[in-house]
Coordinates of C-alpha atoms and ligand atoms in Angstrom, one line a residue:
M23 CA 76.1 116.9 136.0
Q24 CA 75.2 117.5 132.4
Q25 CA 78.9 117.6 131.5
T26 CA 79.4 114.2 133.4
I27 CA 76.7 112.6 131.3
E28 CA 78.2 114.1 128.1
N29 CA 81.6 112.6 129.1
I30 CA 80.1 109.2 129.7
R31 CA 78.4 109.4 126.3
S32 CA 81.5 110.3 124.4
K33 CA 83.6 107.7 126.3
A34 CA 81.0 105.0 125.6
L35 CA 80.7 105.9 121.9
E36 CA 84.4 106.0 121.5
A37 CA 84.8 102.6 123.1
I38 CA 82.0 101.2 120.8
K39 CA 83.8 102.6 117.8
N40 CA 87.0 100.9 118.8
A41 CA 85.4 97.6 119.7
L42 CA 87.0 94.7 117.8
T43 CA 84.9 91.7 118.9
T44 CA 81.4 90.9 120.2
D45 CA 83.1 90.1 123.5
N46 CA 84.3 93.7 123.6
I47 CA 80.8 94.9 123.1
E48 CA 79.6 92.8 126.1
E49 CA 82.3 94.3 128.2
I50 CA 81.3 97.8 127.1
R51 CA 77.7 97.1 127.8
V52 CA 78.6 96.0 131.4
E53 CA 80.8 99.1 131.9
F54 CA 78.3 101.7 130.7
L55 CA 74.8 100.2 131.2
S56 CA 74.9 97.7 134.1
R57 CA 73.3 98.4 137.4
K58 CA 76.6 99.5 138.9
S59 CA 77.5 101.8 136.0
E60 CA 78.0 105.5 136.5
L61 CA 75.0 106.3 134.3
N62 CA 72.7 104.1 136.3
N63 CA 74.0 105.7 139.5
I64 CA 73.0 109.1 138.2
K65 CA 69.5 107.8 137.4
K66 CA 69.2 106.2 140.8
N67 CA 70.1 109.5 142.6
L68 CA 67.8 111.7 140.5
K69 CA 65.4 111.9 143.5
D70 CA 68.1 114.0 145.4
L71 CA 68.1 116.7 142.7
S72 CA 66.1 119.8 142.5
N73 CA 63.0 119.7 140.3
E74 CA 64.6 121.9 137.7
E75 CA 67.6 119.6 137.5
K76 CA 65.5 116.5 137.4
R77 CA 63.7 117.9 134.4
I78 CA 66.9 118.2 132.5
I79 CA 69.1 115.4 133.8
G80 CA 66.4 112.7 133.7
P81 CA 65.6 112.9 130.0
L82 CA 69.2 113.4 129.2
A83 CA 70.3 110.3 131.1
N84 CA 67.6 108.3 129.4
K85 CA 68.4 109.7 125.9
V86 CA 72.1 108.8 126.4
T87 CA 71.2 105.3 127.7
T88 CA 69.1 104.7 124.6
E89 CA 71.8 106.1 122.3
I90 CA 74.5 103.9 123.9
E91 CA 72.2 100.9 123.7
T92 CA 71.4 101.5 120.0
Q93 CA 75.0 102.0 119.1
L94 CA 76.0 98.8 121.1
N95 CA 73.4 96.8 119.3
E96 CA 74.4 98.0 115.9
K97 CA 78.0 97.5 116.5
Y98 CA 77.3 94.0 117.9
Q99 CA 75.4 93.0 114.8
E100 CA 78.2 94.2 112.6
L101 CA 80.9 92.4 114.6
Y102 CA 78.8 89.3 114.9
Q103 CA 78.4 89.1 111.1
K104 CA 82.1 89.7 110.7
E105 CA 83.0 86.9 113.1
L106 CA 80.5 84.5 111.6
N107 CA 81.9 85.1 108.1
E108 CA 85.4 84.6 109.4
K109 CA 84.4 81.3 111.0
L110 CA 82.6 80.1 107.9
E111 CA 85.6 81.0 105.8
K112 CA 87.9 79.1 108.1
E113 CA 85.8 76.0 108.5
Q114 CA 84.9 75.8 104.8
I115 CA 85.1 72.2 103.4
D116 CA 86.6 71.7 100.0
V117 CA 84.4 69.0 98.6
T118 CA 86.7 68.5 95.7
L119 CA 89.5 67.3 97.9
P120 CA 90.0 63.5 97.9
G121 CA 88.4 61.7 100.9
S122 CA 90.5 60.2 103.6
Y123 CA 91.4 56.5 103.1
L124 CA 89.4 54.1 105.3
P125 CA 91.1 50.7 105.4
Y126 CA 88.5 48.0 105.0
G127 CA 88.7 44.5 106.4
K128 CA 88.3 41.3 104.5
T129 CA 87.7 37.6 105.0
H130 CA 90.6 35.7 106.4
L131 CA 92.3 33.4 103.9
L132 CA 91.4 30.4 106.0
T133 CA 87.7 31.3 106.1
Q134 CA 87.8 32.0 102.3
T135 CA 89.3 28.5 101.8
I136 CA 86.8 26.8 104.0
N137 CA 84.0 28.6 102.2
E138 CA 85.4 27.8 98.8
I139 CA 85.8 24.1 99.6
S140 CA 82.4 23.9 101.3
E141 CA 80.8 25.4 98.2
I142 CA 82.4 22.8 96.0
F143 CA 81.0 20.0 98.1
E144 CA 77.7 21.7 98.4
G145 CA 77.6 21.7 94.6
M146 CA 78.0 17.9 94.7
G147 CA 75.0 17.5 97.1
F148 CA 76.8 17.6 100.5
S149 CA 75.5 19.8 103.3
L150 CA 77.2 21.2 106.4
V151 CA 76.7 19.2 109.6
K152 CA 74.9 20.9 112.4
N153 CA 77.2 22.6 114.9
E154 CA 76.3 20.3 117.7
N155 CA 77.5 17.3 115.6
S156 CA 81.0 18.8 115.3
P157 CA 82.2 19.9 118.8
E158 CA 85.8 21.0 119.3
V159 CA 85.8 19.9 122.9
E160 CA 85.2 16.2 122.5
T161 CA 85.3 12.9 124.4
E162 CA 87.8 10.2 123.7
Y163 CA 84.7 8.1 122.9
F164 CA 83.8 10.1 119.8
N165 CA 87.4 11.1 118.8
F166 CA 88.8 7.6 119.2
D167 CA 86.7 4.7 120.5
M168 CA 83.8 4.9 118.1
L169 CA 86.2 5.4 115.2
N170 CA 87.8 2.0 115.8
I171 CA 90.9 3.5 117.3
P172 CA 91.9 1.2 120.2
A173 CA 93.0 2.5 123.6
D174 CA 96.7 1.6 122.9
H175 CA 96.8 3.4 119.5
P176 CA 99.7 5.9 119.3
A177 CA 97.4 8.7 118.1
R178 CA 95.9 8.8 121.7
D179 CA 99.3 9.4 123.2
V180 CA 99.3 12.4 125.4
Q181 CA 102.0 13.8 123.3
D182 CA 99.5 14.2 120.4
T183 CA 96.3 14.9 122.1
F184 CA 95.4 17.8 124.4
Y185 CA 93.6 16.5 127.5
T186 CA 91.5 18.8 129.5
T187 CA 91.0 19.1 133.2
V188 CA 87.2 18.9 132.8
A189 CA 87.2 15.1 133.1
P190 CA 89.7 12.4 132.2
N191 CA 88.0 11.6 128.9
V192 CA 87.4 15.1 127.7
I193 CA 89.9 16.3 125.1
L194 CA 90.4 18.9 122.4
R195 CA 89.6 17.0 119.3
S196 CA 92.6 15.9 117.3
Q197 CA 90.6 15.3 114.1
T198 CA 87.2 16.2 112.7
S199 CA 86.4 12.5 112.2
G200 CA 84.3 12.5 115.4
A201 CA 81.7 14.4 113.5
Q202 CA 81.1 11.3 111.4
I203 CA 80.0 9.5 114.5
H204 CA 77.7 12.3 115.8
E205 CA 76.2 12.5 112.3
M206 CA 75.6 8.8 111.9
L207 CA 74.1 8.6 115.4
T208 CA 71.6 11.4 114.7
S209 CA 70.5 10.8 111.1
K210 CA 69.8 7.9 108.9
P211 CA 71.4 7.1 105.5
P212 CA 71.5 8.5 102.9
I213 CA 74.0 10.8 104.6
R214 CA 76.1 13.4 102.7
V215 CA 77.8 15.9 104.9
I216 CA 80.9 17.9 105.4
A217 CA 82.2 19.2 108.7
P218 CA 84.8 22.0 108.7
G219 CA 86.4 23.0 111.9
R220 CA 89.4 23.4 114.2
V221 CA 91.5 20.5 115.5
Y222 CA 94.3 20.5 118.0
R223 CA 97.5 18.5 118.3
N224 CA 100.2 18.7 120.9
E225 CA 103.1 19.0 118.4
S226 CA 106.0 21.4 118.3
V227 CA 105.2 24.3 116.1
S228 CA 107.1 24.7 112.8
A229 CA 106.7 26.1 109.3
R230 CA 104.6 23.0 108.5
K231 CA 102.9 22.3 111.8
N232 CA 100.8 24.3 114.2
N233 CA 99.0 23.2 117.5
L234 CA 95.8 24.4 116.0
F235 CA 94.7 23.9 112.5
H236 CA 91.6 23.2 110.4
Q237 CA 90.2 20.2 108.8
I238 CA 87.2 19.5 106.6
E239 CA 85.7 16.1 107.2
G240 CA 83.4 14.5 104.6
L241 CA 81.1 11.6 104.9
L242 CA 78.8 9.8 102.5
V243 CA 76.8 6.8 103.4
D244 CA 74.2 5.1 101.1
K245 CA 73.5 1.9 99.4
D246 CA 76.0 0.6 96.8
I247 CA 78.7 3.2 97.5
T248 CA 82.0 2.0 96.1
F249 CA 85.6 3.2 96.0
A250 CA 84.9 4.5 92.5
D251 CA 82.4 7.0 94.0
L252 CA 85.1 8.2 96.4
K253 CA 87.6 8.6 93.6
G254 CA 85.1 10.4 91.4
V255 CA 84.2 12.9 94.2
M256 CA 87.8 13.5 95.2
N257 CA 89.0 14.1 91.6
E258 CA 86.1 16.4 90.9
F259 CA 86.9 18.4 94.1
I260 CA 90.6 18.7 93.1
R261 CA 89.7 19.7 89.6
I262 CA 87.5 22.5 90.8
Y263 CA 89.7 23.6 93.7
F264 CA 92.9 23.8 91.8
G265 CA 91.3 25.1 88.7
S266 CA 92.3 22.5 86.2
A267 CA 92.6 18.7 85.9
R268 CA 95.7 18.3 87.9
P269 CA 97.2 14.8 88.0
T270 CA 96.2 13.0 91.2
R271 CA 97.5 9.8 92.8
F272 CA 95.8 7.5 95.3
R273 CA 98.3 5.9 97.6
N274 CA 97.5 2.9 99.7
S275 CA 97.3 4.0 103.4
F276 CA 95.8 3.1 106.7
F277 CA 93.3 4.7 109.0
P278 CA 91.5 2.6 111.7
F279 CA 88.1 3.9 110.7
T280 CA 88.3 3.3 106.9
E281 CA 89.1 0.2 105.0
P282 CA 90.5 0.3 102.4
S283 CA 92.2 3.6 103.0
A284 CA 94.1 6.0 100.7
E285 CA 96.1 9.1 100.8
I286 CA 95.6 11.4 97.9
D287 CA 98.5 13.3 96.3
V288 CA 98.2 16.0 93.8
Q289 CA 101.0 16.8 91.4
C290 CA 103.3 19.5 92.9
I291 CA 102.0 22.9 91.9
M292 CA 105.4 24.4 92.3
C293 CA 107.4 22.2 89.9
N294 CA 104.6 20.4 88.0
G295 CA 106.0 17.1 89.0
K296 CA 109.6 17.6 88.3
G297 CA 110.6 17.5 91.9
C298 CA 111.5 20.5 94.1
R299 CA 112.1 21.7 97.7
V300 CA 108.4 22.0 98.4
C301 CA 107.6 18.4 97.4
S302 CA 110.9 17.1 98.7
G303 CA 111.9 16.1 95.2
S304 CA 109.0 13.6 94.8
G305 CA 106.9 15.7 92.5
W306 CA 103.8 15.0 94.6
L307 CA 102.0 16.7 97.5
E308 CA 99.7 14.9 100.0
I309 CA 96.4 16.7 100.4
L310 CA 94.0 14.4 102.2
G311 CA 93.2 11.1 103.8
A312 CA 90.2 9.1 102.8
G313 CA 88.7 5.6 102.6
M314 CA 85.6 3.4 102.7
V315 CA 83.9 3.6 106.1
D316 CA 85.1 0.6 108.1
P317 CA 82.3 -1.9 108.8
N318 CA 83.2 -1.8 112.5
V319 CA 82.4 2.0 112.5
L320 CA 79.0 1.4 110.8
R321 CA 78.2 -1.3 113.4
N322 CA 79.2 1.0 116.2
V323 CA 76.6 3.5 115.2
G324 CA 73.9 0.9 114.4
I325 CA 74.1 1.0 110.6
D326 CA 74.1 -2.4 108.9
P327 CA 77.2 -2.8 106.8
E328 CA 75.5 -5.5 104.8
V329 CA 73.0 -2.9 103.5
Y330 CA 75.0 0.3 103.5
S331 CA 78.4 1.4 102.6
G332 CA 80.1 4.8 102.5
F333 CA 83.3 6.8 102.2
A334 CA 84.9 9.4 104.4
F335 CA 87.6 11.9 103.8
G336 CA 89.5 14.5 105.8
M337 CA 91.7 17.3 104.5
G338 CA 93.8 20.0 106.1
V339 CA 92.6 23.4 105.2
E340 CA 95.9 25.2 105.8
R341 CA 97.7 22.7 103.6
L342 CA 95.2 23.2 100.8
A343 CA 95.5 27.0 101.1
M344 CA 99.3 26.8 101.2
L345 CA 99.4 24.7 98.0
K346 CA 97.0 26.9 96.1
W347 CA 98.6 30.2 97.1
A348 CA 102.2 29.1 97.6
V349 CA 102.2 30.0 101.3
D350 CA 105.4 28.6 102.8
D351 CA 104.7 28.8 106.5
I352 CA 101.6 27.7 108.3
R353 CA 102.2 30.2 111.1
L354 CA 101.3 33.0 108.7
F355 CA 97.6 32.0 109.1
F356 CA 97.7 32.7 112.8
N357 CA 100.0 35.7 113.2
N358 CA 97.4 38.2 112.0
D359 CA 99.9 40.3 110.0
V360 CA 97.8 42.4 107.7
R361 CA 100.6 42.6 105.2
F362 CA 100.0 38.9 104.7
L363 CA 96.2 38.8 105.1
K364 CA 95.5 41.7 102.7
Q365 CA 97.1 39.8 99.8
F366 CA 94.1 37.4 99.6
Ligands
LIG9 N1 91.1 12.0 110.3 C1 92.2 11.7 109.5 C2 93.4 12.5 109.9 O1 93.2 13.4 110.6 C3 91.8 12.0 108.0 C4 90.8 11.0 107.5 C5 89.4 11.4 107.6 C6 91.1 9.8 106.9 C7 88.4 10.6 107.1 C8 90.1 9.0 106.4 C9 88.8 9.4 106.5 O2 94.5 12.3 109.4

């Protein structure tokens, strides 16, 4: 019996000595010290031994148990430290390495352009219309009727305007000019507002035209407003937006809701007026429509044209961005290709 215990002891100590991991230690612990272990069996069966044997075997079994326990714990500590060090070594972070690159987003060129133009007009005392005065889903009444555009006007043609199935008169607005009407119906002169937003036209998509694009509408109504005021404001806007006093040209034009009306051209930024592909050889680029608010429109919204006058203008945001940044295809604004977007 004594020899058996001795054997267990040397087997256990040998195993502990050869253990390589803390997991090994746990296996050894189970093998030599668990309830089902040989040593434990001996202790359980002590009662069957003679008194003399009990006196020797009992203390010996306990001594060996304690010895194995102590050895196991020591070795466990040693291996645990070793494993921990290895782990720390492996997971070490080199803080001197360069960090990983996180791509950051930026404001879309269209939004940048809208913000920039809005700020220029805000600097001249204009403010943004309230959202509810500039709805994208509009009625023909605001988009056309109130703007002096008669029912048989070609602009209403289903080929140009997107009609909805909501109701016969509900459309996607084809211009931001309806915001003029909303504004004049809800506030009294003096009025000085701009209304940027999306407009929709049922046209075939090309490098120059998209079904969806953006306009910025402007409206100023007060006493004694003349065409000279319109000209001054437009020239100031162009000077600030294009960064220098570019030559401009006011061309006689027609809009049902302004009289007189003009289209404003800016000297071609590509060829400085010499004539090139972009300006179709003319040396000029059209950037906006404008005019004095038609007396009929003022009457429609209950403003007395004998007392008040005003001007309105509308510009295409994509067009202005394309001119400033030499972008040659309007579809680039809507394709969401980061290679394009990150350039601005
Ligand atoms: N709404 C016109 C267009 O879309 C532009 C415009 C606005 C003209 C205001 C005159 C006054 O072409």
